Structures are given as structure tokens and as C-alpha cells.
Amino acid sequence: EAQVTQNPRYLITVTGKKLTVTCSQNMNHEYMSWYRQDPGLGLRQIYYSMNVEVTDKGDVPEGYKVSRKEKRNFPLILESPSPNQTSLYFCASSDRVGTYEQYFGPGTRLTVT
Amino acid sequence: GNSVTQMEGPVTLSEEAFLTINCTYTATGYPSLFWYVQYPGEGLQLLLKATKADDKGSNKGFEATYRKETTSFHLEKGSVQVSDSAVYFCALRIRGSQGNLIFGKGTKLSVKP
């Protein structure tokens, strides 16, 4: 089954404790992206990657890091989480042909206390 | 810049009512337009899309027509069901861009039996 998976689905952590949210896709997509979803703000892009070893900032990259060492994986790293990073995070992937339809993961609910 | 504006929610309807969710866009280039749906507790799924002016996207009884003259892509359904309760996002992608989607803030729809 074609899918994007994220782990963990739920995470509660404390300020300053480094964490990683994993994202993996099995569709051989070149393009991957991370979004955060906040009430009243919709989805905002954090980082994206056009291919292995190619990443770029989205609209709200501060406080986040990403890496793309393999085509299927695109982890999101919070080196020193803060309460304002409490949010719902989505990973997405797409092929780079046609309409670039994006496939989304199920989301990761992060709470930073 | 590029942006998407959609009607504020929440929208509450009775089953079998007619649905319209307004979406207008501003784009510096020539966009492809999308509607995504997010059911409770899930990631976003592509509902329908249109890639050029006057195209009509349709799926699951939902329709939207790409209107270049009014820069709009309103979502409609003739008879909603309780199972249509979800958050709906309008989005655009500029052709020639790197695949990045620009989302509206989302409209929550609740359908009562």
C-alpha cells in the first residue's frame, strides 16, 4: 500500500530536550515536505526536499532541522524544543511530474511543556 | 505574493443540504488548484484538482471550477452527508515552482443528521 508514515504519532516532551520525528514514504517520491498545522493558521511549510541531499527552508523553518540522506526518509529534528513548537506536524511526499499531488502522513501531535 | 483565502468556518449544515465553500487566490504565476480534505484524526487527502482555467475537478460528489476571471475555486456539493464532516483546505501550486503548496486556513464543516 502506498503510504507516508510518521513516528511517533503523539509526543509530550519538555523544553530543550532534543527530539526527532521520522517520516518515511514507499512511493519512490523525490519531493518531501514538512508542515505544521495550528488553529486559525492552516498549514505552514517548515522545510522541503527536492531530492536526496537537497533541502530548503519553507515559511517557518526557525527551530527545526531536516536531513535527506535516503530518498524514502525525511526526519524532522527539533534540537531544543520550545512551547511555541507545540503543534500538529505533517509530512508529505510527491512525485515531480504532473500536478505534483502530495500524499500526507497521519500527523504527529507534539506537546512541549 | 501568492496566497489563498477561504471562507471562515465553522460551517454547520443539515444532512442533504447544499454546500459551498468559497476559495479565492492570488498568484503571480499560473497556478494549479486543489481541494484537500482532513477527516478527524487523519492527514490530508486530495479531494479534487484543476490545472487550467475552466477545468472542473470532481470527486465523491464534490465539484470545483477553476475561474481565472474571478480567481476563484469554490467547492460545492449538492447534498452533504454526515460522513462529509471534515476540514477542507483550498491550495495552489505555481507551475514551474518546486512543488510547494500554498494552503488556505481551512474550513471546518459539520453535518448534522
mmCIF file with all atom_site columns, C-alpha atoms in Angstrom:
data_model
loop_
_atom_site.group_PDB
_atom_site.id
_atom_site.type_symbol
_atom_site.label_atom_id
_atom_site.label_alt_id
_atom_site.label_comp_id
_atom_site.label_asym_id
_atom_site.label_entity_id
_atom_site.label_seq_id
_atom_site.pdbx_PDB_ins_code
_atom_site.Cartn_x
_atom_site.Cartn_y
_atom_site.Cartn_z
_atom_site.occupancy
_atom_site.B_iso_or_equiv
_atom_site.pdbx_formal_charge
_atom_site.auth_seq_id
_atom_site.auth_comp_id
_atom_site.auth_asym_id
_atom_site.auth_atom_id
_atom_site.pdbx_PDB_model_num
ATOM 1   C CA . GLU A 1 1   ? 0.000   0.000  0.000   1.00 0.00 ? 1   GLU A CA 1
ATOM 2   C CA . ALA A 1 2   ? 1.299   3.421  -0.974  1.00 0.00 ? 2   ALA A CA 1
ATOM 3   C CA . GLN A 1 3   ? 1.711   5.486  2.136   1.00 0.00 ? 3   GLN A CA 1
ATOM 4   C CA . VAL A 1 4   ? 3.580   8.043  4.171   1.00 0.00 ? 4   VAL A CA 1
ATOM 5   C CA . THR A 1 5   ? 4.290   7.011  7.738   1.00 0.00 ? 5   THR A CA 1
ATOM 6   C CA . GLN A 1 6   ? 5.272   9.172  10.679  1.00 0.00 ? 6   GLN A CA 1
ATOM 7   C CA . ASN A 1 7   ? 6.508   8.281  14.131  1.00 0.00 ? 7   ASN A CA 1
ATOM 8   C CA . PRO A 1 8   ? 5.670   8.906  16.814  1.00 0.00 ? 8   PRO A CA 1
ATOM 9   C CA . ARG A 1 9   ? 2.006   9.852  16.403  1.00 0.00 ? 9   ARG A CA 1
ATOM 10  C CA . TYR A 1 10  ? 1.914   11.553 19.784  1.00 0.00 ? 10  TYR A CA 1
ATOM 11  C CA . LEU A 1 11  ? 4.745   13.027 21.807  1.00 0.00 ? 11  LEU A CA 1
ATOM 12  C CA . ILE A 1 12  ? 4.901   15.022 25.015  1.00 0.00 ? 12  ILE A CA 1
ATOM 13  C CA . THR A 1 13  ? 8.304   16.401 25.890  1.00 0.00 ? 13  THR A CA 1
ATOM 14  C CA . VAL A 1 14  ? 9.963   19.144 27.901  1.00 0.00 ? 14  VAL A CA 1
ATOM 15  C CA . THR A 1 15  ? 11.652  22.317 26.783  1.00 0.00 ? 15  THR A CA 1
ATOM 16  C CA . GLY A 1 16  ? 15.158  21.786 25.480  1.00 0.00 ? 16  GLY A CA 1
ATOM 17  C CA . LYS A 1 17  ? 15.100  18.015 25.078  1.00 0.00 ? 17  LYS A CA 1
ATOM 18  C CA . LYS A 1 18  ? 16.135  17.134 21.542  1.00 0.00 ? 18  LYS A CA 1
ATOM 19  C CA . LEU A 1 19  ? 13.692  15.070 19.551  1.00 0.00 ? 19  LEU A CA 1
ATOM 20  C CA . THR A 1 20  ? 13.288  13.591 16.084  1.00 0.00 ? 20  THR A CA 1
ATOM 21  C CA . VAL A 1 21  ? 10.077  12.870 14.219  1.00 0.00 ? 21  VAL A CA 1
ATOM 22  C CA . THR A 1 22  ? 10.589  10.311 11.483  1.00 0.00 ? 22  THR A CA 1
ATOM 23  C CA . CYS A 1 23  ? 8.892   10.302 8.097   1.00 0.00 ? 23  CYS A CA 1
ATOM 24  C CA . SER A 1 24  ? 9.081   7.566  5.503   1.00 0.00 ? 24  SER A CA 1
ATOM 25  C CA . GLN A 1 25  ? 7.385   7.057  2.133   1.00 0.00 ? 25  GLN A CA 1
ATOM 26  C CA . ASN A 1 26  ? 7.234   3.958  -0.051  1.00 0.00 ? 26  ASN A CA 1
ATOM 27  C CA . MET A 1 27  ? 6.294   5.585  -3.357  1.00 0.00 ? 27  MET A CA 1
ATOM 28  C CA . ASN A 1 28  ? 9.806   6.462  -4.545  1.00 0.00 ? 28  ASN A CA 1
ATOM 29  C CA . HIS A 1 29  ? 8.880   10.148 -4.480  1.00 0.00 ? 29  HIS A CA 1
ATOM 30  C CA . GLU A 1 30  ? 11.588  12.722 -4.975  1.00 0.00 ? 30  GLU A CA 1
ATOM 31  C CA . TYR A 1 31  ? 9.811   15.578 -3.208  1.00 0.00 ? 31  TYR A CA 1
ATOM 32  C CA . MET A 1 32  ? 9.157   15.550 0.536   1.00 0.00 ? 32  MET A CA 1
ATOM 33  C CA . SER A 1 33  ? 7.977   18.270 2.872   1.00 0.00 ? 33  SER A CA 1
ATOM 34  C CA . TRP A 1 34  ? 7.148   19.051 6.488   1.00 0.00 ? 34  TRP A CA 1
ATOM 35  C CA . TYR A 1 35  ? 4.225   21.211 7.601   1.00 0.00 ? 35  TYR A CA 1
ATOM 36  C CA . ARG A 1 36  ? 2.864   22.352 10.903  1.00 0.00 ? 36  ARG A CA 1
ATOM 37  C CA . GLN A 1 37  ? -0.825  22.915 11.462  1.00 0.00 ? 37  GLN A CA 1
ATOM 38  C CA . ASP A 1 38  ? -2.056  25.408 14.036  1.00 0.00 ? 38  ASP A CA 1
ATOM 39  C CA . PRO A 1 39  ? -5.606  26.599 14.747  1.00 0.00 ? 39  PRO A CA 1
ATOM 40  C CA . GLY A 1 40  ? -6.508  29.612 12.661  1.00 0.00 ? 40  GLY A CA 1
ATOM 41  C CA . LEU A 1 41  ? -3.254  29.445 10.697  1.00 0.00 ? 41  LEU A CA 1
ATOM 42  C CA . GLY A 1 42  ? -3.804  26.430 8.467   1.00 0.00 ? 42  GLY A CA 1
ATOM 43  C CA . LEU A 1 43  ? -0.767  24.534 7.225   1.00 0.00 ? 43  LEU A CA 1
ATOM 44  C CA . ARG A 1 44  ? 2.584   26.227 7.033   1.00 0.00 ? 44  ARG A CA 1
ATOM 45  C CA . GLN A 1 45  ? 5.606   24.685 5.389   1.00 0.00 ? 45  GLN A CA 1
ATOM 46  C CA . ILE A 1 46  ? 8.684   24.145 7.548   1.00 0.00 ? 46  ILE A CA 1
ATOM 47  C CA . TYR A 1 47  ? 11.211  22.553 5.185   1.00 0.00 ? 47  TYR A CA 1
ATOM 48  C CA . TYR A 1 48  ? 11.134  20.694 1.931   1.00 0.00 ? 48  TYR A CA 1
ATOM 49  C CA . SER A 1 49  ? 13.442  18.495 -0.089  1.00 0.00 ? 49  SER A CA 1
ATOM 50  C CA . MET A 1 50  ? 13.590  18.112 -3.844  1.00 0.00 ? 50  MET A CA 1
ATOM 51  C CA . ASN A 1 51  ? 15.779  15.007 -3.691  1.00 0.00 ? 51  ASN A CA 1
ATOM 52  C CA . VAL A 1 52  ? 18.467  13.257 -1.681  1.00 0.00 ? 52  VAL A CA 1
ATOM 53  C CA . GLU A 1 53  ? 20.867  15.738 -0.058  1.00 0.00 ? 53  GLU A CA 1
ATOM 54  C CA . VAL A 1 54  ? 18.785  18.688 -1.328  1.00 0.00 ? 54  VAL A CA 1
ATOM 55  C CA . THR A 1 55  ? 16.786  20.556 1.301   1.00 0.00 ? 55  THR A CA 1
ATOM 56  C CA . ASP A 1 56  ? 15.435  24.085 1.575   1.00 0.00 ? 56  ASP A CA 1
ATOM 57  C CA . LYS A 1 57  ? 13.593  26.291 4.011   1.00 0.00 ? 57  LYS A CA 1
ATOM 58  C CA . GLY A 1 58  ? 9.884   26.795 3.873   1.00 0.00 ? 58  GLY A CA 1
ATOM 59  C CA . ASP A 1 59  ? 7.911   29.572 5.519   1.00 0.00 ? 59  ASP A CA 1
ATOM 60  C CA . VAL A 1 60  ? 8.609   28.744 9.179   1.00 0.00 ? 60  VAL A CA 1
ATOM 61  C CA . PRO A 1 61  ? 11.996  26.973 9.454   1.00 0.00 ? 61  PRO A CA 1
ATOM 62  C CA . GLU A 1 62  ? 13.258  28.534 12.699  1.00 0.00 ? 62  GLU A CA 1
ATOM 63  C CA . GLY A 1 63  ? 13.958  25.980 15.400  1.00 0.00 ? 63  GLY A CA 1
ATOM 64  C CA . TYR A 1 64  ? 13.866  22.996 13.039  1.00 0.00 ? 64  TYR A CA 1
ATOM 65  C CA . LYS A 1 65  ? 16.372  20.921 11.104  1.00 0.00 ? 65  LYS A CA 1
ATOM 66  C CA . VAL A 1 66  ? 15.932  18.249 8.470   1.00 0.00 ? 66  VAL A CA 1
ATOM 67  C CA . SER A 1 67  ? 18.087  15.800 6.583   1.00 0.00 ? 67  SER A CA 1
ATOM 68  C CA . ARG A 1 68  ? 17.595  13.729 3.440   1.00 0.00 ? 68  ARG A CA 1
ATOM 69  C CA . LYS A 1 69  ? 20.202  11.004 3.334   1.00 0.00 ? 69  LYS A CA 1
ATOM 70  C CA . GLU A 1 70  ? 17.908  8.477  1.678   1.00 0.00 ? 70  GLU A CA 1
ATOM 71  C CA . LYS A 1 71  ? 15.118  9.024  -0.788  1.00 0.00 ? 71  LYS A CA 1
ATOM 72  C CA . ARG A 1 72  ? 12.438  7.423  1.370   1.00 0.00 ? 72  ARG A CA 1
ATOM 73  C CA . ASN A 1 73  ? 13.199  9.151  4.684   1.00 0.00 ? 73  ASN A CA 1
ATOM 74  C CA . PHE A 1 74  ? 12.930  12.777 5.734   1.00 0.00 ? 74  PHE A CA 1
ATOM 75  C CA . PRO A 1 75  ? 13.264  13.207 9.524   1.00 0.00 ? 75  PRO A CA 1
ATOM 76  C CA . LEU A 1 76  ? 12.356  16.442 11.300  1.00 0.00 ? 76  LEU A CA 1
ATOM 77  C CA . ILE A 1 77  ? 14.700  17.388 14.133  1.00 0.00 ? 77  ILE A CA 1
ATOM 78  C CA . LEU A 1 78  ? 13.986  19.800 16.974  1.00 0.00 ? 78  LEU A CA 1
ATOM 79  C CA . GLU A 1 79  ? 17.344  20.437 18.631  1.00 0.00 ? 79  GLU A CA 1
ATOM 80  C CA . SER A 1 80  ? 15.937  22.428 21.541  1.00 0.00 ? 80  SER A CA 1
ATOM 81  C CA . PRO A 1 81  ? 12.137  22.355 21.511  1.00 0.00 ? 81  PRO A CA 1
ATOM 82  C CA . SER A 1 82  ? 10.181  25.245 22.966  1.00 0.00 ? 82  SER A CA 1
ATOM 83  C CA . PRO A 1 83  ? 6.496   25.530 23.914  1.00 0.00 ? 83  PRO A CA 1
ATOM 84  C CA . ASN A 1 84  ? 5.739   27.537 20.754  1.00 0.00 ? 84  ASN A CA 1
ATOM 85  C CA . GLN A 1 85  ? 6.577   24.408 18.759  1.00 0.00 ? 85  GLN A CA 1
ATOM 86  C CA . THR A 1 86  ? 3.592   22.638 20.247  1.00 0.00 ? 86  THR A CA 1
ATOM 87  C CA . SER A 1 87  ? 1.652   21.765 17.130  1.00 0.00 ? 87  SER A CA 1
ATOM 88  C CA . LEU A 1 88  ? 0.380   19.092 14.773  1.00 0.00 ? 88  LEU A CA 1
ATOM 89  C CA . TYR A 1 89  ? 3.048   18.113 12.243  1.00 0.00 ? 89  TYR A CA 1
ATOM 90  C CA . PHE A 1 90  ? 2.527   16.546 8.846   1.00 0.00 ? 90  PHE A CA 1
ATOM 91  C CA . CYS A 1 91  ? 4.977   15.019 6.448   1.00 0.00 ? 91  CYS A CA 1
ATOM 92  C CA . ALA A 1 92  ? 4.102   14.839 2.759   1.00 0.00 ? 92  ALA A CA 1
ATOM 93  C CA . SER A 1 93  ? 5.641   13.498 -0.423  1.00 0.00 ? 93  SER A CA 1
ATOM 94  C CA . SER A 1 94  ? 5.004   13.798 -4.130  1.00 0.00 ? 94  SER A CA 1
ATOM 95  C CA . ASP A 1 95  ? 6.400   12.886 -7.471  1.00 0.00 ? 95  ASP A CA 1
ATOM 96  C CA . ARG A 1 96  ? 7.827   15.714 -9.520  1.00 0.00 ? 96  ARG A CA 1
ATOM 97  C CA . VAL A 1 97  ? 5.674   15.218 -12.570 1.00 0.00 ? 97  VAL A CA 1
ATOM 98  C CA . GLY A 1 98  ? 2.150   16.207 -13.488 1.00 0.00 ? 98  GLY A CA 1
ATOM 99  C CA . THR A 1 99  ? 0.281   18.117 -10.833 1.00 0.00 ? 99  THR A CA 1
ATOM 100 C CA . TYR A 1 100 ? 2.683   17.172 -8.023  1.00 0.00 ? 100 TYR A CA 1
ATOM 101 C CA . GLU A 1 101 ? -0.146  15.644 -5.988  1.00 0.00 ? 101 GLU A CA 1
ATOM 102 C CA . GLN A 1 102 ? 1.031   15.467 -2.397  1.00 0.00 ? 102 GLN A CA 1
ATOM 103 C CA . TYR A 1 103 ? 0.409   12.466 -0.143  1.00 0.00 ? 103 TYR A CA 1
ATOM 104 C CA . PHE A 1 104 ? 0.261   13.197 3.553   1.00 0.00 ? 104 PHE A CA 1
ATOM 105 C CA . GLY A 1 105 ? 1.208   11.213 6.597   1.00 0.00 ? 105 GLY A CA 1
ATOM 106 C CA . PRO A 1 106 ? -1.237  10.776 9.514   1.00 0.00 ? 106 PRO A CA 1
ATOM 107 C CA . GLY A 1 107 ? 0.322   13.527 11.598  1.00 0.00 ? 107 GLY A CA 1
ATOM 108 C CA . THR A 1 108 ? 2.343   13.827 14.799  1.00 0.00 ? 108 THR A CA 1
ATOM 109 C CA . ARG A 1 109 ? 0.836   15.673 17.749  1.00 0.00 ? 109 ARG A CA 1
ATOM 110 C CA . LEU A 1 110 ? 3.697   17.308 19.665  1.00 0.00 ? 110 LEU A CA 1
ATOM 111 C CA . THR A 1 111 ? 3.335   18.985 23.039  1.00 0.00 ? 111 THR A CA 1
ATOM 112 C CA . VAL A 1 112 ? 6.311   20.824 24.551  1.00 0.00 ? 112 VAL A CA 1
ATOM 113 C CA . THR A 1 113 ? 5.936   21.771 28.210  1.00 0.00 ? 113 THR A CA 1
ATOM 114 C CA . GLY B 2 1   ? 2.865   37.227 -3.402  1.00 0.00 ? 1   GLY B CA 1
ATOM 115 C CA . ASN B 2 2   ? 0.897   34.012 -3.708  1.00 0.00 ? 2   ASN B CA 1
ATOM 116 C CA . SER B 2 3   ? -1.926  33.319 -1.286  1.00 0.00 ? 3   SER B CA 1
ATOM 117 C CA . VAL B 2 4   ? -5.212  31.505 -0.783  1.00 0.00 ? 4   VAL B CA 1
ATOM 118 C CA . THR B 2 5   ? -8.223  32.877 1.051   1.00 0.00 ? 5   THR B CA 1
ATOM 119 C CA . GLN B 2 6   ? -11.113 30.670 2.015   1.00 0.00 ? 6   GLN B CA 1
ATOM 120 C CA . MET B 2 7   ? -14.243 31.335 3.970   1.00 0.00 ? 7   MET B CA 1
ATOM 121 C CA . GLU B 2 8   ? -14.038 31.215 7.707   1.00 0.00 ? 8   GLU B CA 1
ATOM 122 C CA . GLY B 2 9   ? -15.720 28.378 9.462   1.00 0.00 ? 9   GLY B CA 1
ATOM 123 C CA . PRO B 2 10  ? -17.111 26.525 11.096  1.00 0.00 ? 10  PRO B CA 1
ATOM 124 C CA . VAL B 2 11  ? -19.910 25.692 8.715   1.00 0.00 ? 11  VAL B CA 1
ATOM 125 C CA . THR B 2 12  ? -22.791 23.659 10.109  1.00 0.00 ? 12  THR B CA 1
ATOM 126 C CA . LEU B 2 13  ? -25.339 22.096 7.771   1.00 0.00 ? 13  LEU B CA 1
ATOM 127 C CA . SER B 2 14  ? -28.130 19.577 7.960   1.00 0.00 ? 14  SER B CA 1
ATOM 128 C CA . GLU B 2 15  ? -27.833 16.347 6.023   1.00 0.00 ? 15  GLU B CA 1
ATOM 129 C CA . GLU B 2 16  ? -28.797 16.726 2.330   1.00 0.00 ? 16  GLU B CA 1
ATOM 130 C CA . ALA B 2 17  ? -28.187 20.480 2.351   1.00 0.00 ? 17  ALA B CA 1
ATOM 131 C CA . PHE B 2 18  ? -26.244 22.228 -0.405  1.00 0.00 ? 18  PHE B CA 1
ATOM 132 C CA . LEU B 2 19  ? -22.643 23.097 0.374   1.00 0.00 ? 19  LEU B CA 1
ATOM 133 C CA . THR B 2 20  ? -20.496 25.933 -0.910  1.00 0.00 ? 20  THR B CA 1
ATOM 134 C CA . ILE B 2 21  ? -17.076 26.749 0.492   1.00 0.00 ? 21  ILE B CA 1
ATOM 135 C CA . ASN B 2 22  ? -15.574 29.815 -1.113  1.00 0.00 ? 22  ASN B CA 1
ATOM 136 C CA . CYS B 2 23  ? -11.930 29.965 -2.143  1.00 0.00 ? 23  CYS B CA 1
ATOM 137 C CA . THR B 2 24  ? -10.119 32.783 -3.916  1.00 0.00 ? 24  THR B CA 1
ATOM 138 C CA . TYR B 2 25  ? -6.475  33.035 -4.758  1.00 0.00 ? 25  TYR B CA 1
ATOM 139 C CA . THR B 2 26  ? -3.726  35.469 -5.629  1.00 0.00 ? 26  THR B CA 1
ATOM 140 C CA . ALA B 2 27  ? -0.957  34.132 -7.806  1.00 0.00 ? 27  ALA B CA 1
ATOM 141 C CA . THR B 2 28  ? 1.997   35.694 -9.575  1.00 0.00 ? 28  THR B CA 1
ATOM 142 C CA . GLY B 2 29  ? 2.197   32.787 -11.986 1.00 0.00 ? 29  GLY B CA 1
ATOM 143 C CA . TYR B 2 30  ? -0.215  30.293 -13.456 1.00 0.00 ? 30  TYR B CA 1
ATOM 144 C CA . PRO B 2 31  ? -1.421  28.010 -10.674 1.00 0.00 ? 31  PRO B CA 1
ATOM 145 C CA . SER B 2 32  ? -2.831  24.542 -10.356 1.00 0.00 ? 32  SER B CA 1
ATOM 146 C CA . LEU B 2 33  ? -5.630  24.457 -7.780  1.00 0.00 ? 33  LEU B CA 1
ATOM 147 C CA . PHE B 2 34  ? -6.543  21.807 -5.247  1.00 0.00 ? 34  PHE B CA 1
ATOM 148 C CA . TRP B 2 35  ? -9.018  20.939 -2.553  1.00 0.00 ? 35  TRP B CA 1
ATOM 149 C CA . TYR B 2 36  ? -7.765  18.724 0.255   1.00 0.00 ? 36  TYR B CA 1
ATOM 150 C CA . VAL B 2 37  ? -9.926  17.175 2.976   1.00 0.00 ? 37  VAL B CA 1
ATOM 151 C CA . GLN B 2 38  ? -8.873  16.257 6.504   1.00 0.00 ? 38  GLN B CA 1
ATOM 152 C CA . TYR B 2 39  ? -11.127 13.848 8.368   1.00 0.00 ? 39  TYR B CA 1
ATOM 153 C CA . PRO B 2 40  ? -10.905 13.843 12.174  1.00 0.00 ? 40  PRO B CA 1
ATOM 154 C CA . GLY B 2 41  ? -7.615  12.411 13.408  1.00 0.00 ? 41  GLY B CA 1
ATOM 155 C CA . GLU B 2 42  ? -6.198  11.887 9.929   1.00 0.00 ? 42  GLU B CA 1
ATOM 156 C CA . GLY B 2 43  ? -3.816  13.512 7.475   1.00 0.00 ? 43  GLY B CA 1
ATOM 157 C CA . LEU B 2 44  ? -4.891  15.468 4.431   1.00 0.00 ? 44  LEU B CA 1
ATOM 158 C CA . GLN B 2 45  ? -6.186  13.709 1.337   1.00 0.00 ? 45  GLN B CA 1
ATOM 159 C CA . LEU B 2 46  ? -6.516  15.175 -2.119  1.00 0.00 ? 46  LEU B CA 1
ATOM 160 C CA . LEU B 2 47  ? -10.210 15.648 -2.884  1.00 0.00 ? 47  LEU B CA 1
ATOM 161 C CA . LEU B 2 48  ? -10.049 17.204 -6.347  1.00 0.00 ? 48  LEU B CA 1
ATOM 162 C CA . LYS B 2 49  ? -7.861  19.336 -8.568  1.00 0.00 ? 49  LYS B CA 1
ATOM 163 C CA . ALA B 2 50  ? -7.856  21.552 -11.658 1.00 0.00 ? 50  ALA B CA 1
ATOM 164 C CA . THR B 2 51  ? -4.854  22.579 -13.674 1.00 0.00 ? 51  THR B CA 1
ATOM 165 C CA . LYS B 2 52  ? -6.136  25.236 -16.080 1.00 0.00 ? 52  LYS B CA 1
ATOM 166 C CA . ALA B 2 53  ? -8.854  27.818 -16.458 1.00 0.00 ? 53  ALA B CA 1
ATOM 167 C CA . ASP B 2 54  ? -12.414 26.458 -16.816 1.00 0.00 ? 54  ASP B CA 1
ATOM 168 C CA . ASP B 2 55  ? -11.345 22.974 -15.730 1.00 0.00 ? 55  ASP B CA 1
ATOM 169 C CA . LYS B 2 56  ? -13.805 21.326 -13.376 1.00 0.00 ? 56  LYS B CA 1
ATOM 170 C CA . GLY B 2 57  ? -12.459 18.987 -10.743 1.00 0.00 ? 57  GLY B CA 1
ATOM 171 C CA . SER B 2 58  ? -14.861 16.469 -9.243  1.00 0.00 ? 58  SER B CA 1
ATOM 172 C CA . ASN B 2 59  ? -14.792 13.594 -6.773  1.00 0.00 ? 59  ASN B CA 1
ATOM 173 C CA . LYS B 2 60  ? -17.213 11.955 -4.322  1.00 0.00 ? 60  LYS B CA 1
ATOM 174 C CA . GLY B 2 61  ? -19.995 14.327 -5.377  1.00 0.00 ? 61  GLY B CA 1
ATOM 175 C CA . PHE B 2 62  ? -17.858 17.431 -4.783  1.00 0.00 ? 62  PHE B CA 1
ATOM 176 C CA . GLU B 2 63  ? -17.073 19.839 -7.616  1.00 0.00 ? 63  GLU B CA 1
ATOM 177 C CA . ALA B 2 64  ? -14.999 22.954 -8.128  1.00 0.00 ? 64  ALA B CA 1
ATOM 178 C CA . THR B 2 65  ? -14.414 25.001 -11.272 1.00 0.00 ? 65  THR B CA 1
ATOM 179 C CA . TYR B 2 66  ? -11.225 26.927 -11.942 1.00 0.00 ? 66  TYR B CA 1
ATOM 180 C CA . ARG B 2 67  ? -12.359 30.509 -12.671 1.00 0.00 ? 67  ARG B CA 1
ATOM 181 C CA . LYS B 2 68  ? -9.468  32.610 -13.842 1.00 0.00 ? 68  LYS B CA 1
ATOM 182 C CA . GLU B 2 69  ? -11.567 35.758 -14.332 1.00 0.00 ? 69  GLU B CA 1
ATOM 183 C CA . THR B 2 70  ? -12.644 35.780 -10.685 1.00 0.00 ? 70  THR B CA 1
ATOM 184 C CA . THR B 2 71  ? -9.534  33.964 -9.366  1.00 0.00 ? 71  THR B CA 1
ATOM 185 C CA . SER B 2 72  ? -11.791 31.515 -7.573  1.00 0.00 ? 72  SER B CA 1
ATOM 186 C CA . PHE B 2 73  ? -12.125 27.781 -6.991  1.00 0.00 ? 73  PHE B CA 1
ATOM 187 C CA . HIS B 2 74  ? -15.262 27.344 -4.895  1.00 0.00 ? 74  HIS B CA 1
ATOM 188 C CA . LEU B 2 75  ? -16.096 23.892 -3.567  1.00 0.00 ? 75  LEU B CA 1
ATOM 189 C CA . GLU B 2 76  ? -19.683 22.671 -3.966  1.00 0.00 ? 76  GLU B CA 1
ATOM 190 C CA . LYS B 2 77  ? -21.719 19.589 -3.180  1.00 0.00 ? 77  LYS B CA 1
ATOM 191 C CA . GLY B 2 78  ? -25.387 19.210 -3.868  1.00 0.00 ? 78  GLY B CA 1
ATOM 192 C CA . SER B 2 79  ? -26.326 17.042 -0.894  1.00 0.00 ? 79  SER B CA 1
ATOM 193 C CA . VAL B 2 80  ? -23.959 16.638 2.046   1.00 0.00 ? 80  VAL B CA 1
ATOM 194 C CA . GLN B 2 81  ? -23.826 13.636 4.332   1.00 0.00 ? 81  GLN B CA 1
ATOM 195 C CA . VAL B 2 82  ? -22.765 13.267 7.939   1.00 0.00 ? 82  VAL B CA 1
ATOM 196 C CA . SER B 2 83  ? -19.653 11.483 6.664   1.00 0.00 ? 83  SER B CA 1
ATOM 197 C CA . ASP B 2 84  ? -18.576 14.688 4.877   1.00 0.00 ? 84  ASP B CA 1
ATOM 198 C CA . SER B 2 85  ? -17.849 16.314 8.239   1.00 0.00 ? 85  SER B CA 1
ATOM 199 C CA . ALA B 2 86  ? -14.199 17.316 7.992   1.00 0.00 ? 86  ALA B CA 1
ATOM 200 C CA . VAL B 2 87  ? -11.867 20.262 7.482   1.00 0.00 ? 87  VAL B CA 1
ATOM 201 C CA . TYR B 2 88  ? -11.476 21.375 3.872   1.00 0.00 ? 88  TYR B CA 1
ATOM 202 C CA . PHE B 2 89  ? -8.375  23.135 2.580   1.00 0.00 ? 89  PHE B CA 1
ATOM 203 C CA . CYS B 2 90  ? -8.014  25.028 -0.672  1.00 0.00 ? 90  CYS B CA 1
ATOM 204 C CA . ALA B 2 91  ? -4.463  25.125 -2.047  1.00 0.00 ? 91  ALA B CA 1
ATOM 205 C CA . LEU B 2 92  ? -2.472  26.246 -5.050  1.00 0.00 ? 92  LEU B CA 1
ATOM 206 C CA . ARG B 2 93  ? 0.819   25.415 -6.692  1.00 0.00 ? 93  ARG B CA 1
ATOM 207 C CA . ILE B 2 94  ? 2.509   27.715 -9.140  1.00 0.00 ? 94  ILE B CA 1
ATOM 208 C CA . ARG B 2 95  ? 3.623   25.983 -12.317 1.00 0.00 ? 95  ARG B CA 1
ATOM 209 C CA . GLY B 2 96  ? 7.350   25.879 -12.588 1.00 0.00 ? 96  GLY B CA 1
ATOM 210 C CA . SER B 2 97  ? 7.715   26.136 -8.829  1.00 0.00 ? 97  SER B CA 1
ATOM 211 C CA . GLN B 2 98  ? 9.291   23.365 -6.855  1.00 0.00 ? 98  GLN B CA 1
ATOM 212 C CA . GLY B 2 99  ? 6.104   21.602 -5.934  1.00 0.00 ? 99  GLY B CA 1
ATOM 213 C CA . ASN B 2 100 ? 5.358   23.693 -2.872  1.00 0.00 ? 100 ASN B CA 1
ATOM 214 C CA . LEU B 2 101 ? 1.699   24.007 -1.988  1.00 0.00 ? 101 LEU B CA 1
ATOM 215 C CA . ILE B 2 102 ? 0.219   27.171 -0.542  1.00 0.00 ? 102 ILE B CA 1
ATOM 216 C CA . PHE B 2 103 ? -2.773  26.432 1.665   1.00 0.00 ? 103 PHE B CA 1
ATOM 217 C CA . GLY B 2 104 ? -5.739  28.400 2.860   1.00 0.00 ? 104 GLY B CA 1
ATOM 218 C CA . LYS B 2 105 ? -6.519  28.283 6.566   1.00 0.00 ? 105 LYS B CA 1
ATOM 219 C CA . GLY B 2 106 ? -9.121  25.566 6.257   1.00 0.00 ? 106 GLY B CA 1
ATOM 220 C CA . THR B 2 107 ? -12.892 25.462 6.736   1.00 0.00 ? 107 THR B CA 1
ATOM 221 C CA . LYS B 2 108 ? -14.421 23.084 9.227   1.00 0.00 ? 108 LYS B CA 1
ATOM 222 C CA . LEU B 2 109 ? -17.669 21.505 8.072   1.00 0.00 ? 109 LEU B CA 1
ATOM 223 C CA . SER B 2 110 ? -20.063 19.786 10.456  1.00 0.00 ? 110 SER B CA 1
ATOM 224 C CA . VAL B 2 111 ? -23.067 17.967 9.039   1.00 0.00 ? 111 VAL B CA 1
ATOM 225 C CA . LYS B 2 112 ? -25.904 17.131 11.414  1.00 0.00 ? 112 LYS B CA 1
ATOM 226 C CA . PRO B 2 113 ? -28.313 14.245 10.819  1.00 0.00 ? 113 PRO B CA 1
#
